[in-house]
């Protein structure tokens, strides 16, 4: 099939892919809500707010982007986490991470930190800059019940360790986690949700089809320009999340210029979620235990 023969306007229905398999349609488009968190950091909450409370196994997805220091300078002082993973991907700026076990790391543009909070950490995430652009994303990934009390683990990945794949003319993919065509991202050992996390850059007019495991829930978030996803006639604009339906491939096409987006997928856990602020467990009793352990200094 020639590119001009690609299915159009298939939103809400799966379509055959010219490369075989089934294209994932866009089943829903969600725009984030401006909010603030930490000590007053302004951000846009795309997953974890009223519009989209969660997308199993993803509990939260925030974009932070500002060149006004007042929007980010207060940072995220000491706070706990238990029962899930926080993933920070930086596009611009510098963020210092410190925890109560003596771990410290600097997140710079292009780097990713995959932090498995497991049974508990107390940490801070503070800007290491007083002006200029701070831009990136934080994703929360749930842990299966069996791993919720695992030992905390950090994967601090510097930009040079993230491979850039040229998957089609005018399409560059920075692969943070998961696999594309025999290549693997540097984030490893996330066995419960087997995540895929890719940062896509499409030049004007470019298009690509990317494999995404059929077992996974998936979304795309456009952070620059606009893109048509899944053969949809309607473009997904900057600041919009496209929730993807069933299928094993994702078609992305730049719309009206250059487009940049992240593509994220994970195996859903299908387990009960008991959630209170920075604690995400399976039952209310486990949440109470998390509070008790945190207050007793057992994190
Ligand atoms: Fe945190």
PDB file of C-alpha atoms and ligand atoms in Angstrom:
ATOM      1  CA  UNK A   1       0.000   0.000   0.000  1.00  0.00           C
ATOM      2  CA  UNK A   2       1.280   3.479  -0.837  1.00  0.00           C
ATOM      3  CA  UNK A   3       1.335   6.191   1.835  1.00  0.00           C
ATOM      4  CA  UNK A   4      -1.478   8.012   0.021  1.00  0.00           C
ATOM      5  CA  UNK A   5      -3.647   4.943   0.481  1.00  0.00           C
ATOM      6  CA  UNK A   6      -3.406   4.999   4.248  1.00  0.00           C
ATOM      7  CA  UNK A   7      -6.671   4.784   6.114  1.00  0.00           C
ATOM      8  CA  UNK A   8      -8.059   8.137   7.214  1.00  0.00           C
ATOM      9  CA  UNK A   9     -10.566   9.126   9.825  1.00  0.00           C
ATOM     10  CA  UNK A  10     -10.394   5.848  11.677  1.00  0.00           C
ATOM     11  CA  UNK A  11     -10.791   7.411  15.113  1.00  0.00           C
ATOM     12  CA  UNK A  12     -12.633   4.971  17.341  1.00  0.00           C
ATOM     13  CA  UNK A  13     -12.034   1.993  15.058  1.00  0.00           C
ATOM     14  CA  UNK A  14      -8.951  -0.083  14.436  1.00  0.00           C
ATOM     15  CA  UNK A  15      -7.496  -0.113  10.922  1.00  0.00           C
ATOM     16  CA  UNK A  16      -5.293  -2.543   9.071  1.00  0.00           C
ATOM     17  CA  UNK A  17      -1.692  -1.404   8.888  1.00  0.00           C
ATOM     18  CA  UNK A  18       0.252  -1.606   5.617  1.00  0.00           C
ATOM     19  CA  UNK A  19       3.127  -3.109   7.603  1.00  0.00           C
ATOM     20  CA  UNK A  20       0.844  -5.808   9.002  1.00  0.00           C
ATOM     21  CA  UNK A  21      -0.924  -5.909  12.335  1.00  0.00           C
ATOM     22  CA  UNK A  22      -3.464  -3.407  13.574  1.00  0.00           C
ATOM     23  CA  UNK A  23      -3.095   0.343  13.959  1.00  0.00           C
ATOM     24  CA  UNK A  24      -4.071   1.712  17.316  1.00  0.00           C
ATOM     25  CA  UNK A  25      -6.807   4.326  16.946  1.00  0.00           C
ATOM     26  CA  UNK A  26      -7.129   7.430  19.112  1.00  0.00           C
ATOM     27  CA  UNK A  27     -10.009   6.652  21.466  1.00  0.00           C
ATOM     28  CA  UNK A  28      -9.841   9.831  23.483  1.00  0.00           C
ATOM     29  CA  UNK A  29      -8.055  13.175  23.535  1.00  0.00           C
ATOM     30  CA  UNK A  30      -7.343  14.871  26.863  1.00  0.00           C
ATOM     31  CA  UNK A  31      -5.965  18.334  27.516  1.00  0.00           C
ATOM     32  CA  UNK A  32      -4.026  18.829  30.753  1.00  0.00           C
ATOM     33  CA  UNK A  33      -5.083  21.093  33.606  1.00  0.00           C
ATOM     34  CA  UNK A  34      -2.817  23.849  34.947  1.00  0.00           C
ATOM     35  CA  UNK A  35      -2.042  23.251  38.609  1.00  0.00           C
ATOM     36  CA  UNK A  36       0.800  23.562  41.097  1.00  0.00           C
ATOM     37  CA  UNK A  37       2.567  20.997  43.243  1.00  0.00           C
ATOM     38  CA  UNK A  38       5.576  20.698  45.540  1.00  0.00           C
ATOM     39  CA  UNK A  39       6.336  24.085  47.111  1.00  0.00           C
ATOM     40  CA  UNK A  40       4.476  25.921  44.355  1.00  0.00           C
ATOM     41  CA  UNK A  41       5.819  24.624  41.038  1.00  0.00           C
ATOM     42  CA  UNK A  42       3.484  25.467  38.172  1.00  0.00           C
ATOM     43  CA  UNK A  43       2.776  22.519  35.918  1.00  0.00           C
ATOM     44  CA  UNK A  44       0.179  20.922  33.682  1.00  0.00           C
ATOM     45  CA  UNK A  45      -1.381  17.676  34.935  1.00  0.00           C
ATOM     46  CA  UNK A  46      -2.431  15.443  32.067  1.00  0.00           C
ATOM     47  CA  UNK A  47      -2.905  12.097  33.870  1.00  0.00           C
ATOM     48  CA  UNK A  48      -3.864  12.135  37.547  1.00  0.00           C
ATOM     49  CA  UNK A  49      -6.377  14.982  37.397  1.00  0.00           C
ATOM     50  CA  UNK A  50     -10.145  14.977  36.961  1.00  0.00           C
ATOM     51  CA  UNK A  51     -10.115  14.534  33.181  1.00  0.00           C
ATOM     52  CA  UNK A  52      -8.032  11.355  33.279  1.00  0.00           C
ATOM     53  CA  UNK A  53      -7.499  10.068  36.862  1.00  0.00           C
ATOM     54  CA  UNK A  54      -5.306   7.186  35.685  1.00  0.00           C
ATOM     55  CA  UNK A  55      -4.452   5.015  32.699  1.00  0.00           C
ATOM     56  CA  UNK A  56      -3.343   1.664  34.154  1.00  0.00           C
ATOM     57  CA  UNK A  57      -0.409   1.300  34.921  1.00  0.00           C
ATOM     58  CA  UNK A  58       0.139   5.085  34.728  1.00  0.00           C
ATOM     59  CA  UNK A  59      -0.979   7.106  37.723  1.00  0.00           C
ATOM     60  CA  UNK A  60       0.191  10.576  36.788  1.00  0.00           C
ATOM     61  CA  UNK A  61       1.718  12.490  33.897  1.00  0.00           C
ATOM     62  CA  UNK A  62       2.793  16.114  34.365  1.00  0.00           C
ATOM     63  CA  UNK A  63       4.466  18.544  31.993  1.00  0.00           C
ATOM     64  CA  UNK A  64       6.441  21.362  33.584  1.00  0.00           C
ATOM     65  CA  UNK A  65       7.578  24.108  31.258  1.00  0.00           C
ATOM     66  CA  UNK A  66       8.448  27.674  32.148  1.00  0.00           C
ATOM     67  CA  UNK A  67      11.177  30.249  31.656  1.00  0.00           C
ATOM     68  CA  UNK A  68       9.940  32.261  34.647  1.00  0.00           C
ATOM     69  CA  UNK A  69      11.979  31.261  37.691  1.00  0.00           C
ATOM     70  CA  UNK A  70       9.037  32.051  39.971  1.00  0.00           C
ATOM     71  CA  UNK A  71       7.139  29.157  38.410  1.00  0.00           C
ATOM     72  CA  UNK A  72       9.708  26.521  39.392  1.00  0.00           C
ATOM     73  CA  UNK A  73      12.314  27.894  41.815  1.00  0.00           C
ATOM     74  CA  UNK A  74      10.568  26.586  44.971  1.00  0.00           C
ATOM     75  CA  UNK A  75      10.957  23.040  43.671  1.00  0.00           C
ATOM     76  CA  UNK A  76       9.814  19.891  45.430  1.00  0.00           C
ATOM     77  CA  UNK A  77      11.358  19.859  48.949  1.00  0.00           C
ATOM     78  CA  UNK A  78      11.537  16.643  51.004  1.00  0.00           C
ATOM     79  CA  UNK A  79       8.545  14.379  50.381  1.00  0.00           C
ATOM     80  CA  UNK A  80       7.955  10.603  50.562  1.00  0.00           C
ATOM     81  CA  UNK A  81       6.922   8.002  47.987  1.00  0.00           C
ATOM     82  CA  UNK A  82       5.898   4.367  48.423  1.00  0.00           C
ATOM     83  CA  UNK A  83       4.460   1.691  46.149  1.00  0.00           C
ATOM     84  CA  UNK A  84       5.260   2.994  42.645  1.00  0.00           C
ATOM     85  CA  UNK A  85       7.900   4.533  40.362  1.00  0.00           C
ATOM     86  CA  UNK A  86       8.547   8.143  39.394  1.00  0.00           C
ATOM     87  CA  UNK A  87      10.096   8.864  36.006  1.00  0.00           C
ATOM     88  CA  UNK A  88      11.534  12.293  35.257  1.00  0.00           C
ATOM     89  CA  UNK A  89      12.513  13.168  31.689  1.00  0.00           C
ATOM     90  CA  UNK A  90      14.174  16.532  31.161  1.00  0.00           C
ATOM     91  CA  UNK A  91      14.004  18.517  27.912  1.00  0.00           C
ATOM     92  CA  UNK A  92      15.639  21.673  29.281  1.00  0.00           C
ATOM     93  CA  UNK A  93      17.076  22.842  32.573  1.00  0.00           C
ATOM     94  CA  UNK A  94      18.773  21.219  35.553  1.00  0.00           C
ATOM     95  CA  UNK A  95      17.163  19.470  38.502  1.00  0.00           C
ATOM     96  CA  UNK A  96      19.003  18.170  41.576  1.00  0.00           C
ATOM     97  CA  UNK A  97      17.713  15.030  43.222  1.00  0.00           C
ATOM     98  CA  UNK A  98      18.599  14.060  46.824  1.00  0.00           C
ATOM     99  CA  UNK A  99      17.188  11.387  49.118  1.00  0.00           C
ATOM    100  CA  UNK A 100      17.348  10.321  52.752  1.00  0.00           C
ATOM    101  CA  UNK A 101      19.720   7.424  51.941  1.00  0.00           C
ATOM    102  CA  UNK A 102      22.435   9.829  50.780  1.00  0.00           C
ATOM    103  CA  UNK A 103      21.784   9.372  47.060  1.00  0.00           C
ATOM    104  CA  UNK A 104      22.108  12.445  44.877  1.00  0.00           C
ATOM    105  CA  UNK A 105      22.000  13.086  41.149  1.00  0.00           C
ATOM    106  CA  UNK A 106      21.759  15.927  38.655  1.00  0.00           C
ATOM    107  CA  UNK A 107      19.178  15.676  35.906  1.00  0.00           C
ATOM    108  CA  UNK A 108      20.179  17.657  32.816  1.00  0.00           C
ATOM    109  CA  UNK A 109      18.512  18.213  29.436  1.00  0.00           C
ATOM    110  CA  UNK A 110      17.965  14.891  27.690  1.00  0.00           C
ATOM    111  CA  UNK A 111      18.474  12.766  30.777  1.00  0.00           C
ATOM    112  CA  UNK A 112      15.970  10.474  32.424  1.00  0.00           C
ATOM    113  CA  UNK A 113      15.658   9.245  35.976  1.00  0.00           C
ATOM    114  CA  UNK A 114      13.626   6.109  36.614  1.00  0.00           C
ATOM    115  CA  UNK A 115      13.171   5.889  40.378  1.00  0.00           C
ATOM    116  CA  UNK A 116      11.585   2.801  41.906  1.00  0.00           C
ATOM    117  CA  UNK A 117      10.339   4.068  45.274  1.00  0.00           C
ATOM    118  CA  UNK A 118       9.313   0.572  46.380  1.00  0.00           C
ATOM    119  CA  UNK A 119       8.962   0.348  50.172  1.00  0.00           C
ATOM    120  CA  UNK A 120       9.767   3.989  50.594  1.00  0.00           C
ATOM    121  CA  UNK A 121      12.080   6.922  50.095  1.00  0.00           C
ATOM    122  CA  UNK A 122      12.044  10.558  51.174  1.00  0.00           C
ATOM    123  CA  UNK A 123      13.551  12.838  48.573  1.00  0.00           C
ATOM    124  CA  UNK A 124      13.740  16.342  47.178  1.00  0.00           C
ATOM    125  CA  UNK A 125      13.713  17.490  43.569  1.00  0.00           C
ATOM    126  CA  UNK A 126      15.052  21.045  43.302  1.00  0.00           C
ATOM    127  CA  UNK A 127      15.972  23.217  40.305  1.00  0.00           C
ATOM    128  CA  UNK A 128      19.691  23.837  39.995  1.00  0.00           C
ATOM    129  CA  UNK A 129      19.219  27.083  38.096  1.00  0.00           C
ATOM    130  CA  UNK A 130      17.870  30.503  38.942  1.00  0.00           C
ATOM    131  CA  UNK A 131      16.735  31.531  35.484  1.00  0.00           C
ATOM    132  CA  UNK A 132      16.156  30.112  32.014  1.00  0.00           C
ATOM    133  CA  UNK A 133      13.872  27.424  30.706  1.00  0.00           C
ATOM    134  CA  UNK A 134      12.903  24.421  32.826  1.00  0.00           C
ATOM    135  CA  UNK A 135      11.028  21.851  30.753  1.00  0.00           C
ATOM    136  CA  UNK A 136      10.247  18.204  31.188  1.00  0.00           C
ATOM    137  CA  UNK A 137       7.824  15.545  32.292  1.00  0.00           C
ATOM    138  CA  UNK A 138       7.143  13.442  35.332  1.00  0.00           C
ATOM    139  CA  UNK A 139       5.385  10.112  34.920  1.00  0.00           C
ATOM    140  CA  UNK A 140       4.223   7.856  37.758  1.00  0.00           C
ATOM    141  CA  UNK A 141       4.181   4.149  36.982  1.00  0.00           C
ATOM    142  CA  UNK A 142       2.427   1.734  39.308  1.00  0.00           C
ATOM    143  CA  UNK A 143       4.179  -1.313  40.738  1.00  0.00           C
ATOM    144  CA  UNK A 144       2.480  -4.720  40.916  1.00  0.00           C
ATOM    145  CA  UNK A 145       1.434  -5.805  44.419  1.00  0.00           C
ATOM    146  CA  UNK A 146       4.404  -8.194  44.636  1.00  0.00           C
ATOM    147  CA  UNK A 147       6.906  -5.348  44.081  1.00  0.00           C
ATOM    148  CA  UNK A 148       5.351  -2.527  46.099  1.00  0.00           C
ATOM    149  CA  UNK A 149       7.673  -3.083  49.066  1.00  0.00           C
ATOM    150  CA  UNK A 150      10.800  -3.819  47.025  1.00  0.00           C
ATOM    151  CA  UNK A 151      14.073  -2.052  47.823  1.00  0.00           C
ATOM    152  CA  UNK A 152      14.289   1.463  46.356  1.00  0.00           C
ATOM    153  CA  UNK A 153      16.281   1.677  43.124  1.00  0.00           C
ATOM    154  CA  UNK A 154      17.537   4.478  40.897  1.00  0.00           C
ATOM    155  CA  UNK A 155      18.331   4.481  37.230  1.00  0.00           C
ATOM    156  CA  UNK A 156      19.934   7.846  36.487  1.00  0.00           C
ATOM    157  CA  UNK A 157      20.550   7.904  32.750  1.00  0.00           C
ATOM    158  CA  UNK A 158      22.696  10.587  31.198  1.00  0.00           C
ATOM    159  CA  UNK A 159      21.722  11.909  27.742  1.00  0.00           C
ATOM    160  CA  UNK A 160      24.528  10.117  25.868  1.00  0.00           C
ATOM    161  CA  UNK A 161      23.190   6.721  26.972  1.00  0.00           C
ATOM    162  CA  UNK A 162      19.828   7.272  25.263  1.00  0.00           C
ATOM    163  CA  UNK A 163      19.977   5.892  21.692  1.00  0.00           C
ATOM    164  CA  UNK A 164      18.519   7.926  18.829  1.00  0.00           C
ATOM    165  CA  UNK A 165      16.930   5.711  16.168  1.00  0.00           C
ATOM    166  CA  UNK A 166      16.163   6.892  12.634  1.00  0.00           C
ATOM    167  CA  UNK A 167      13.032   4.840  12.070  1.00  0.00           C
ATOM    168  CA  UNK A 168      11.833   6.600   8.890  1.00  0.00           C
ATOM    169  CA  UNK A 169      12.875   9.615   6.780  1.00  0.00           C
ATOM    170  CA  UNK A 170      12.620  12.704   8.999  1.00  0.00           C
ATOM    171  CA  UNK A 171      11.732  10.744  12.121  1.00  0.00           C
ATOM    172  CA  UNK A 172      14.116  10.478  15.075  1.00  0.00           C
ATOM    173  CA  UNK A 173      13.220   8.452  18.146  1.00  0.00           C
ATOM    174  CA  UNK A 174      15.044   8.789  21.464  1.00  0.00           C
ATOM    175  CA  UNK A 175      14.355   5.460  23.129  1.00  0.00           C
ATOM    176  CA  UNK A 176      14.348   5.792  26.920  1.00  0.00           C
ATOM    177  CA  UNK A 177      12.745   2.463  27.791  1.00  0.00           C
ATOM    178  CA  UNK A 178      11.488  -0.562  25.889  1.00  0.00           C
ATOM    179  CA  UNK A 179      12.369  -1.949  22.470  1.00  0.00           C
ATOM    180  CA  UNK A 180      12.091  -0.899  18.852  1.00  0.00           C
ATOM    181  CA  UNK A 181      13.397  -3.083  16.054  1.00  0.00           C
ATOM    182  CA  UNK A 182      15.978  -4.941  18.086  1.00  0.00           C
ATOM    183  CA  UNK A 183      17.225  -1.839  19.950  1.00  0.00           C
ATOM    184  CA  UNK A 184      16.623  -1.360  23.673  1.00  0.00           C
ATOM    185  CA  UNK A 185      16.374   1.780  25.765  1.00  0.00           C
ATOM    186  CA  UNK A 186      18.759   2.117  28.733  1.00  0.00           C
ATOM    187  CA  UNK A 187      16.081   1.812  31.433  1.00  0.00           C
ATOM    188  CA  UNK A 188      16.123  -1.857  32.418  1.00  0.00           C
ATOM    189  CA  UNK A 189      14.583  -4.393  34.743  1.00  0.00           C
ATOM    190  CA  UNK A 190      11.065  -2.956  35.041  1.00  0.00           C
ATOM    191  CA  UNK A 191       9.502  -6.397  34.916  1.00  0.00           C
ATOM    192  CA  UNK A 192       5.950  -5.713  36.090  1.00  0.00           C
ATOM    193  CA  UNK A 193       4.833  -3.168  33.500  1.00  0.00           C
ATOM    194  CA  UNK A 194       7.519  -3.675  30.790  1.00  0.00           C
ATOM    195  CA  UNK A 195       7.298  -0.019  29.793  1.00  0.00           C
ATOM    196  CA  UNK A 196       7.989   1.673  26.498  1.00  0.00           C
ATOM    197  CA  UNK A 197       8.958   5.347  26.675  1.00  0.00           C
ATOM    198  CA  UNK A 198      10.019   7.063  23.453  1.00  0.00           C
ATOM    199  CA  UNK A 199      10.555  10.712  22.500  1.00  0.00           C
ATOM    200  CA  UNK A 200       9.652  11.265  18.841  1.00  0.00           C
ATOM    201  CA  UNK A 201      10.742  14.116  16.604  1.00  0.00           C
ATOM    202  CA  UNK A 202       9.084  14.391  13.181  1.00  0.00           C
ATOM    203  CA  UNK A 203      10.188  16.837  10.518  1.00  0.00           C
ATOM    204  CA  UNK A 204       7.569  18.534   8.375  1.00  0.00           C
ATOM    205  CA  UNK A 205       5.627  15.933   6.381  1.00  0.00           C
ATOM    206  CA  UNK A 206       7.309  12.972   8.065  1.00  0.00           C
ATOM    207  CA  UNK A 207       5.480   9.859   9.170  1.00  0.00           C
ATOM    208  CA  UNK A 208       6.326   6.575  10.858  1.00  0.00           C
ATOM    209  CA  UNK A 209       4.730   3.422  12.142  1.00  0.00           C
ATOM    210  CA  UNK A 210       6.041   2.147  15.435  1.00  0.00           C
ATOM    211  CA  UNK A 211       5.394  -1.231  17.044  1.00  0.00           C
ATOM    212  CA  UNK A 212       3.816  -1.134  20.512  1.00  0.00           C
ATOM    213  CA  UNK A 213       3.046  -4.422  22.316  1.00  0.00           C
ATOM    214  CA  UNK A 214      -0.638  -5.322  21.934  1.00  0.00           C
ATOM    215  CA  UNK A 215      -0.709  -6.261  25.622  1.00  0.00           C
ATOM    216  CA  UNK A 216       0.008  -2.653  26.681  1.00  0.00           C
ATOM    217  CA  UNK A 217      -2.043   0.440  27.376  1.00  0.00           C
ATOM    218  CA  UNK A 218      -0.575   3.378  25.475  1.00  0.00           C
ATOM    219  CA  UNK A 219      -0.758   7.124  25.031  1.00  0.00           C
ATOM    220  CA  UNK A 220       0.962   9.842  23.043  1.00  0.00           C
ATOM    221  CA  UNK A 221       1.471  13.385  24.312  1.00  0.00           C
ATOM    222  CA  UNK A 222       2.272  16.129  21.817  1.00  0.00           C
ATOM    223  CA  UNK A 223       4.606  18.754  23.264  1.00  0.00           C
ATOM    224  CA  UNK A 224       5.491  20.701  20.135  1.00  0.00           C
ATOM    225  CA  UNK A 225       3.536  21.291  16.927  1.00  0.00           C
ATOM    226  CA  UNK A 226       0.736  18.898  16.052  1.00  0.00           C
ATOM    227  CA  UNK A 227       0.516  15.297  14.884  1.00  0.00           C
ATOM    228  CA  UNK A 228      -2.080  13.019  13.311  1.00  0.00           C
ATOM    229  CA  UNK A 229      -2.074   9.740  15.208  1.00  0.00           C
ATOM    230  CA  UNK A 230      -3.523   6.384  14.203  1.00  0.00           C
ATOM    231  CA  UNK A 231      -4.655   7.654  10.814  1.00  0.00           C
ATOM    232  CA  UNK A 232      -7.025  10.142  12.439  1.00  0.00           C
ATOM    233  CA  UNK A 233      -8.090  13.043  10.226  1.00  0.00           C
ATOM    234  CA  UNK A 234      -7.997  15.332  13.260  1.00  0.00           C
ATOM    235  CA  UNK A 235      -4.594  16.384  14.554  1.00  0.00           C
ATOM    236  CA  UNK A 236      -3.570  16.100  18.192  1.00  0.00           C
ATOM    237  CA  UNK A 237      -2.245  19.516  19.184  1.00  0.00           C
ATOM    238  CA  UNK A 238       0.505  20.629  21.541  1.00  0.00           C
ATOM    239  CA  UNK A 239      -0.605  19.989  25.131  1.00  0.00           C
ATOM    240  CA  UNK A 240      -2.995  17.183  24.221  1.00  0.00           C
ATOM    241  CA  UNK A 241      -2.764  13.519  25.178  1.00  0.00           C
ATOM    242  CA  UNK A 242      -4.114  10.928  22.755  1.00  0.00           C
ATOM    243  CA  UNK A 243      -5.214   7.750  24.507  1.00  0.00           C
ATOM    244  CA  UNK A 244      -4.673   4.844  22.113  1.00  0.00           C
ATOM    245  CA  UNK A 245      -6.999   1.896  21.613  1.00  0.00           C
ATOM    246  CA  UNK A 246      -6.203  -1.738  20.873  1.00  0.00           C
ATOM    247  CA  UNK A 247      -3.640  -2.684  18.241  1.00  0.00           C
ATOM    248  CA  UNK A 248       0.038  -3.438  17.893  1.00  0.00           C
ATOM    249  CA  UNK A 249       1.327  -0.448  15.901  1.00  0.00           C
ATOM    250  CA  UNK A 250       1.087   3.321  16.182  1.00  0.00           C
ATOM    251  CA  UNK A 251       1.047   5.593  13.127  1.00  0.00           C
ATOM    252  CA  UNK A 252       2.265   9.143  13.700  1.00  0.00           C
ATOM    253  CA  UNK A 253       2.369  11.903  11.081  1.00  0.00           C
ATOM    254  CA  UNK A 254       3.570  15.483  11.496  1.00  0.00           C
ATOM    255  CA  UNK A 255       0.753  17.937  10.851  1.00  0.00           C
ATOM    256  CA  UNK A 256       1.543  21.340   9.376  1.00  0.00           C
ATOM    257  CA  UNK A 257       5.198  21.496  10.452  1.00  0.00           C
ATOM    258  CA  UNK A 258       7.630  19.865  12.824  1.00  0.00           C
ATOM    259  CA  UNK A 259       6.114  17.826  15.637  1.00  0.00           C
ATOM    260  CA  UNK A 260       7.500  16.426  18.874  1.00  0.00           C
ATOM    261  CA  UNK A 261       5.716  13.960  21.124  1.00  0.00           C
ATOM    262  CA  UNK A 262       6.311  11.258  23.679  1.00  0.00           C
ATOM    263  CA  UNK A 263       4.898   7.778  23.186  1.00  0.00           C
ATOM    264  CA  UNK A 264       4.398   5.815  26.400  1.00  0.00           C
ATOM    265  CA  UNK A 265       3.067   2.287  26.899  1.00  0.00           C
ATOM    266  CA  UNK A 266       2.922  -0.212  29.741  1.00  0.00           C
ATOM    267  CA  UNK A 267       1.333  -3.525  30.603  1.00  0.00           C
ATOM    268  CA  UNK A 268      -1.767  -2.831  32.719  1.00  0.00           C
ATOM    269  CA  UNK A 269      -1.703  -4.392  36.182  1.00  0.00           C
ATOM    270  CA  UNK A 270      -5.455  -4.812  36.678  1.00  0.00           C
ATOM    271  CA  UNK A 271      -5.045  -4.642  40.448  1.00  0.00           C
ATOM    272  CA  UNK A 272      -6.976  -2.551  42.997  1.00  0.00           C
ATOM    273  CA  UNK A 273      -5.475   0.923  43.503  1.00  0.00           C
ATOM    274  CA  UNK A 274      -5.567   2.591  46.923  1.00  0.00           C
ATOM    275  CA  UNK A 275      -4.018   6.011  46.534  1.00  0.00           C
ATOM    276  CA  UNK A 276      -3.351   8.838  48.908  1.00  0.00           C
ATOM    277  CA  UNK A 277      -0.958  11.591  47.812  1.00  0.00           C
ATOM    278  CA  UNK A 278       2.528  10.092  47.486  1.00  0.00           C
ATOM    279  CA  UNK A 279       1.485   6.578  48.555  1.00  0.00           C
ATOM    280  CA  UNK A 280      -0.054   4.132  46.076  1.00  0.00           C
ATOM    281  CA  UNK A 281      -0.926   0.692  47.430  1.00  0.00           C
ATOM    282  CA  UNK A 282      -3.626  -1.945  46.891  1.00  0.00           C
ATOM    283  CA  UNK A 283      -5.706  -1.512  50.057  1.00  0.00           C
ATOM    284  CA  UNK A 284      -6.696   1.218  52.508  1.00  0.00           C
ATOM    285  CA  UNK A 285      -4.934  -0.704  55.308  1.00  0.00           C
ATOM    286  CA  UNK A 286      -1.672  -0.573  53.357  1.00  0.00           C
ATOM    287  CA  UNK A 287      -2.073   3.196  52.981  1.00  0.00           C
ATOM    288  CA  UNK A 288      -2.553   3.550  56.760  1.00  0.00           C
ATOM    289  CA  UNK A 289       0.583   1.429  57.245  1.00  0.00           C
ATOM    290  CA  UNK A 290       2.482   3.680  54.832  1.00  0.00           C
ATOM    291  CA  UNK A 291       1.533   6.750  56.891  1.00  0.00           C
ATOM    292  CA  UNK A 292       2.534   4.995  60.133  1.00  0.00           C
ATOM    293  CA  UNK A 293       5.874   3.854  58.691  1.00  0.00           C
ATOM    294  CA  UNK A 294       6.633   7.301  57.273  1.00  0.00           C
ATOM    295  CA  UNK A 295       5.770   9.083  60.526  1.00  0.00           C
ATOM    296  CA  UNK A 296       7.875   6.612  62.503  1.00  0.00           C
ATOM    297  CA  UNK A 297      10.870   7.336  60.249  1.00  0.00           C
ATOM    298  CA  UNK A 298      10.918   3.852  58.759  1.00  0.00           C
ATOM    299  CA  UNK A 299      11.300   5.034  55.130  1.00  0.00           C
TER     300      UNK A 299
HETATM  301 FE1  LIG B   1       9.071  12.943  44.192  1.00  0.00          FE
END
